[in-house]
PDB file of C-alpha atoms and ligand atoms in Angstrom:
ATOM      1  CA  MET S1296       2.138 -85.400 -22.074  1.00 60.00           C
ATOM      2  CA  THR S1297       0.443 -87.815 -19.658  1.00 72.00           C
ATOM      3  CA  ARG S1298      -2.458 -86.249 -17.819  1.00 87.00           C
ATOM      4  CA  THR S1299      -1.234 -85.160 -14.380  1.00 95.00           C
ATOM      5  CA  SER S1300      -3.177 -85.476 -11.138  1.00 97.00           C
ATOM      6  CA  VAL S1301      -2.887 -84.397  -7.521  1.00 98.00           C
ATOM      7  CA  ASP S1302      -1.827 -87.979  -6.767  1.00 97.00           C
ATOM      8  CA  LEU S1303       1.533 -87.210  -8.422  1.00 97.00           C
ATOM      9  CA  CYS S1304       2.062 -84.346  -5.967  1.00 98.00           C
ATOM     10  CA  ALA S1305       3.676 -85.874  -2.919  1.00 97.00           C
ATOM     11  CA  ILE S1306       5.862 -85.091   0.042  1.00 98.00           C
ATOM     12  CA  VAL S1307       9.568 -85.653  -0.557  1.00 97.00           C
ATOM     13  CA  ASP S1308      11.519 -86.516   2.589  1.00 98.00           C
ATOM     14  CA  LEU S1309      14.798 -84.645   2.255  1.00 98.00           C
ATOM     15  CA  PRO S1310      18.027 -85.707   3.939  1.00 98.00           C
ATOM     16  CA  LYS S1311      18.506 -84.284   7.412  1.00 98.00           C
ATOM     17  CA  ILE S1312      21.948 -84.275   8.995  1.00 98.00           C
ATOM     18  CA  SER S1313      21.146 -83.900  12.684  1.00 98.00           C
ATOM     19  CA  ASP S1314      23.813 -82.156  14.695  1.00 98.00           C
ATOM     20  CA  PRO S1315      23.855 -80.591  18.163  1.00 98.00           C
ATOM     21  CA  ARG S1316      25.252 -77.472  16.428  1.00 98.00           C
ATOM     22  CA  GLY S1317      22.146 -77.296  14.244  1.00 98.00           C
ATOM     23  CA  ASN S1318      20.600 -79.458  11.558  1.00 98.00           C
ATOM     24  CA  LEU S1319      21.464 -79.447   7.866  1.00 98.00           C
ATOM     25  CA  THR S1320      19.353 -80.398   4.837  1.00 98.00           C
ATOM     26  CA  PHE S1321      20.491 -80.520   1.220  1.00 98.00           C
ATOM     27  CA  ILE S1322      18.759 -81.049  -2.126  1.00 97.00           C
ATOM     28  CA  GLU S1323      20.339 -82.372  -5.315  1.00 97.00           C
ATOM     29  CA  SER S1324      18.762 -82.072  -8.773  1.00 95.00           C
ATOM     30  CA  GLN S1325      17.609 -85.398 -10.244  1.00 92.00           C
ATOM     31  CA  HIS S1326      18.393 -87.146  -6.973  1.00 93.00           C
ATOM     32  CA  HIS S1327      15.937 -85.842  -4.407  1.00 94.00           C
ATOM     33  CA  ILE S1328      13.744 -84.118  -6.976  1.00 95.00           C
ATOM     34  CA  PRO S1329      12.976 -85.252 -10.550  1.00 95.00           C
ATOM     35  CA  PHE S1330      14.124 -82.061 -12.305  1.00 97.00           C
ATOM     36  CA  GLU S1331      17.069 -79.730 -12.778  1.00 98.00           C
ATOM     37  CA  ILE S1332      16.763 -76.635 -10.601  1.00 98.00           C
ATOM     38  CA  GLN S1333      16.708 -73.552 -12.838  1.00 98.00           C
ATOM     39  CA  ARG S1334      15.309 -71.066 -10.354  1.00 98.00           C
ATOM     40  CA  VAL S1335      14.882 -70.545  -6.622  1.00 98.00           C
ATOM     41  CA  TYR S1336      12.479 -68.058  -5.096  1.00 98.00           C
ATOM     42  CA  TYR S1337      10.976 -67.510  -1.682  1.00 98.00           C
ATOM     43  CA  LEU S1338       7.973 -65.890  -0.079  1.00 98.00           C
ATOM     44  CA  TYR S1339       8.458 -64.063   3.202  1.00 98.00           C
ATOM     45  CA  ASP S1340       6.868 -61.275   5.270  1.00 98.00           C
ATOM     46  CA  VAL S1341       3.510 -62.775   4.299  1.00 98.00           C
ATOM     47  CA  PRO S1342       0.811 -60.852   6.224  1.00 97.00           C
ATOM     48  CA  GLY S1343      -1.670 -62.848   8.344  1.00 93.00           C
ATOM     49  CA  GLY S1344      -4.612 -64.073   6.274  1.00 96.00           C
ATOM     50  CA  ALA S1345      -2.880 -63.523   2.929  1.00 97.00           C
ATOM     51  CA  GLU S1346      -3.106 -66.092   0.156  1.00 98.00           C
ATOM     52  CA  ARG S1347      -0.511 -66.749  -2.537  1.00 98.00           C
ATOM     53  CA  GLY S1348      -0.539 -68.858  -5.661  1.00 97.00           C
ATOM     54  CA  GLY S1349      -3.930 -68.937  -7.338  1.00 97.00           C
ATOM     55  CA  HIS S1350      -2.584 -70.224 -10.631  1.00 98.00           C
ATOM     56  CA  ALA S1351      -1.349 -73.311 -12.479  1.00 98.00           C
ATOM     57  CA  HIS S1352       1.714 -73.910 -14.625  1.00 98.00           C
ATOM     58  CA  LYS S1353       1.688 -75.540 -18.040  1.00 98.00           C
ATOM     59  CA  GLU S1354       5.108 -77.187 -17.785  1.00 98.00           C
ATOM     60  CA  LEU S1355       6.829 -76.001 -14.615  1.00 98.00           C
ATOM     61  CA  GLU S1356       7.679 -78.496 -11.880  1.00 98.00           C
ATOM     62  CA  GLN S1357       8.301 -77.246  -8.366  1.00 98.00           C
ATOM     63  CA  LEU S1358       9.316 -78.314  -4.903  1.00 98.00           C
ATOM     64  CA  ILE S1359       7.736 -76.210  -2.144  1.00 98.00           C
ATOM     65  CA  ILE S1360       9.311 -76.175   1.326  1.00 98.00           C
ATOM     66  CA  ALA S1361       8.297 -74.481   4.561  1.00 98.00           C
ATOM     67  CA  ILE S1362      11.844 -73.416   5.413  1.00 98.00           C
ATOM     68  CA  SER S1363      10.483 -71.664   8.495  1.00 98.00           C
ATOM     69  CA  GLY S1364       7.035 -71.739  10.086  1.00 98.00           C
ATOM     70  CA  SER S1365       4.091 -73.364   8.351  1.00 98.00           C
ATOM     71  CA  PHE S1366       1.410 -72.948   5.693  1.00 98.00           C
ATOM     72  CA  ASP S1367      -1.079 -74.999   3.691  1.00 98.00           C
ATOM     73  CA  VAL S1368      -0.933 -75.807  -0.022  1.00 98.00           C
ATOM     74  CA  VAL S1369      -4.257 -76.630  -1.683  1.00 98.00           C
ATOM     75  CA  LEU S1370      -3.755 -78.610  -4.910  1.00 98.00           C
ATOM     76  CA  ASP S1371      -6.424 -79.034  -7.574  1.00 98.00           C
ATOM     77  CA  ASP S1372      -6.167 -80.978 -10.856  1.00 98.00           C
ATOM     78  CA  GLY S1373      -9.651 -79.976 -12.002  1.00 97.00           C
ATOM     79  CA  GLU S1374     -11.221 -83.156 -10.636  1.00 97.00           C
ATOM     80  CA  ASN S1375      -9.648 -83.758  -7.252  1.00 97.00           C
ATOM     81  CA  LYS S1376      -8.312 -81.486  -4.544  1.00 98.00           C
ATOM     82  CA  LYS S1377      -5.739 -82.176  -1.865  1.00 98.00           C
ATOM     83  CA  ARG S1378      -4.642 -80.003   1.077  1.00 98.00           C
ATOM     84  CA  VAL S1379      -1.077 -80.428   2.343  1.00 98.00           C
ATOM     85  CA  HIS S1380       0.210 -78.809   5.532  1.00 98.00           C
ATOM     86  CA  LEU S1381       3.917 -77.989   5.346  1.00 98.00           C
ATOM     87  CA  ASN S1382       5.807 -77.291   8.564  1.00 98.00           C
ATOM     88  CA  ARG S1383       9.178 -79.062   8.321  1.00 98.00           C
ATOM     89  CA  SER S1384      12.406 -77.731   6.801  1.00 98.00           C
ATOM     90  CA  TYR S1385      13.240 -81.254   5.608  1.00 98.00           C
ATOM     91  CA  SER S1386       9.930 -81.992   3.837  1.00 98.00           C
ATOM     92  CA  GLY S1387       9.232 -80.695   0.339  1.00 98.00           C
ATOM     93  CA  LEU S1388       6.015 -80.889  -1.640  1.00 98.00           C
ATOM     94  CA  TYR S1389       6.594 -81.871  -5.268  1.00 98.00           C
ATOM     95  CA  VAL S1390       4.062 -80.162  -7.566  1.00 98.00           C
ATOM     96  CA  CYS S1391       3.830 -81.449 -11.146  1.00 98.00           C
ATOM     97  CA  PRO S1392       2.608 -79.406 -14.133  1.00 98.00           C
ATOM     98  CA  MET S1393      -1.064 -78.478 -14.674  1.00 98.00           C
ATOM     99  CA  ILE S1394      -2.037 -78.296 -11.009  1.00 98.00           C
ATOM    100  CA  TRP S1395      -3.915 -75.291  -9.660  1.00 98.00           C
ATOM    101  CA  ARG S1396      -2.379 -74.337  -6.308  1.00 98.00           C
ATOM    102  CA  GLU S1397      -3.239 -71.972  -3.498  1.00 98.00           C
ATOM    103  CA  LEU S1398      -1.037 -71.274  -0.501  1.00 98.00           C
ATOM    104  CA  CYS S1399      -2.728 -70.066   2.699  1.00 98.00           C
ATOM    105  CA  ASN S1400      -2.685 -70.145   6.512  1.00 98.00           C
ATOM    106  CA  PHE S1401       0.872 -68.773   6.668  1.00 98.00           C
ATOM    107  CA  SER S1402       2.133 -68.695  10.236  1.00 98.00           C
ATOM    108  CA  SER S1403       3.778 -65.519  11.454  1.00 97.00           C
ATOM    109  CA  GLY S1404       7.371 -65.251  10.189  1.00 97.00           C
ATOM    110  CA  SER S1405       7.053 -68.227   7.847  1.00 98.00           C
ATOM    111  CA  VAL S1406       9.256 -68.571   4.779  1.00 98.00           C
ATOM    112  CA  CYS S1407       8.192 -70.565   1.705  1.00 98.00           C
ATOM    113  CA  LEU S1408      11.090 -71.714  -0.469  1.00 98.00           C
ATOM    114  CA  VAL S1409      10.324 -72.860  -4.019  1.00 98.00           C
ATOM    115  CA  LEU S1410      12.707 -74.754  -6.304  1.00 98.00           C
ATOM    116  CA  ALA S1411      11.574 -74.563  -9.919  1.00 98.00           C
ATOM    117  CA  SER S1412      12.442 -76.465 -13.101  1.00 98.00           C
ATOM    118  CA  ASN S1413      12.484 -73.367 -15.301  1.00 98.00           C
ATOM    119  CA  LYS S1414      13.153 -69.657 -15.369  1.00 98.00           C
ATOM    120  CA  TYR S1415      10.227 -67.290 -14.778  1.00 98.00           C
ATOM    121  CA  ASP S1416       7.928 -67.233 -17.809  1.00 98.00           C
ATOM    122  CA  GLU S1417       4.515 -65.591 -17.591  1.00 98.00           C
ATOM    123  CA  ALA S1418       3.433 -67.569 -20.691  1.00 98.00           C
ATOM    124  CA  ASP S1419       3.698 -70.767 -18.615  1.00 98.00           C
ATOM    125  CA  TYR S1420       0.910 -69.607 -16.244  1.00 98.00           C
ATOM    126  CA  TYR S1421      -2.827 -70.188 -16.187  1.00 98.00           C
ATOM    127  CA  ARG S1422      -4.114 -67.411 -13.966  1.00 98.00           C
ATOM    128  CA  ASP S1423      -7.794 -67.841 -14.794  1.00 98.00           C
ATOM    129  CA  TYR S1424      -9.366 -70.817 -12.967  1.00 98.00           C
ATOM    130  CA  ASP S1425     -12.192 -71.280 -15.486  1.00 98.00           C
ATOM    131  CA  GLU S1426      -9.710 -71.322 -18.360  1.00 98.00           C
ATOM    132  CA  PHE S1427      -7.621 -73.878 -16.447  1.00 98.00           C
ATOM    133  CA  LEU S1428     -10.692 -76.092 -15.903  1.00 98.00           C
ATOM    134  CA  GLN S1429     -11.623 -75.844 -19.550  1.00 97.00           C
ATOM    135  CA  VAL S1430      -8.146 -76.832 -20.725  1.00 97.00           C
ATOM    136  CA  ARG S1431      -8.078 -79.764 -18.282  1.00 96.00           C
ATOM    137  CA  SER S1432     -11.478 -80.995 -19.402  1.00 95.00           C
ATOM    138  CA  HIS S1433     -10.200 -81.210 -22.994  1.00 93.00           C
ATOM    139  CA  GLU S1434      -6.993 -83.095 -22.127  1.00 90.00           C
TER     140      GLU S1434
HETATM  141  P1  TYD Y 267       3.308 -65.202  -8.661  1.00 75.29           P
HETATM  142  O1  TYD Y 267       3.926 -66.385  -9.317  1.00 75.29           O
HETATM  143  O2  TYD Y 267       1.898 -64.878  -9.027  1.00 75.29           O
HETATM  144  O3  TYD Y 267       3.394 -65.376  -7.072  1.00 75.29           O
HETATM  145  P2  TYD Y 267       2.761 -66.455  -6.068  1.00 75.29           P
HETATM  146  O4  TYD Y 267       2.484 -67.681  -6.840  1.00 75.29           O
HETATM  147  O5  TYD Y 267       3.791 -66.667  -5.060  1.00 75.29           O
HETATM  148  O6  TYD Y 267       1.557 -65.857  -5.453  1.00 75.29           O
HETATM  149  O7  TYD Y 267       4.261 -63.950  -8.909  1.00 75.29           O
HETATM  150  C1  TYD Y 267       4.012 -62.694  -8.316  1.00 75.29           C
HETATM  151  C2  TYD Y 267       4.744 -61.637  -9.130  1.00 75.29           C
HETATM  152  O8  TYD Y 267       6.143 -61.851  -9.085  1.00 75.29           O
HETATM  153  C3  TYD Y 267       4.344 -61.633 -10.593  1.00 75.29           C
HETATM  154  O9  TYD Y 267       4.277 -60.270 -11.010  1.00 75.29           O
HETATM  155  C4  TYD Y 267       5.486 -62.304 -11.301  1.00 75.29           C
HETATM  156  C5  TYD Y 267       6.675 -62.012 -10.409  1.00 75.29           C
HETATM  157  N1  TYD Y 267       7.640 -63.107 -10.401  1.00 75.29           N
HETATM  158  C6  TYD Y 267       8.853 -62.958 -11.040  1.00 75.29           C
HETATM  159  O10 TYD Y 267       9.151 -61.884 -11.640  1.00 75.29           O
HETATM  160  N2  TYD Y 267       9.755 -63.971 -11.009  1.00 75.29           N
HETATM  161  C7  TYD Y 267       9.482 -65.151 -10.370  1.00 75.29           C
HETATM  162  O11 TYD Y 267      10.337 -66.067 -10.362  1.00 75.29           O
HETATM  163  C8  TYD Y 267       8.212 -65.310  -9.732  1.00 75.29           C
HETATM  164  C9  TYD Y 267       7.857 -66.584  -9.017  1.00 75.29           C
HETATM  165  C10 TYD Y 267       7.333 -64.260  -9.769  1.00 75.29           C
END
């Protein structure tokens, strides 16, 4: 596989149907995001000061959306880091494989929605940062 980098992780502007009755956003596999959605999960009731993530995925691709409120995503490919602030229901952050990510600065009541390209598989995780760095340095 081509070596990934934080430069491949970018904001995806999702369609927004503005309406006085309330706005609507939709996401289609392979159209707005470059993968088939196999799993959806969300983080909520995140206590102030808590951090999530702290791992990388070998193959998983994801789109991360601040459905409500805001938070920061810190991306790290072993060489470069990038911090992205998410605070719009119609903006998703595409995260490619082999990127260490940390989610922090959750606002009160925020909800983080994640669309994922595969089912949950613990074997797809790097949870040790030093191991992740070592693997990346040998790519
Ligand atoms: P983890 O991926 O470490 O959470 P985060 O990246 O949001 O901090 O997962 C936390 C726990 O939840 C871990 O025990 C695995 C479990 N889990 C599932 O069972 N299924 C899932 O789809 C996810 C994302 C996590």
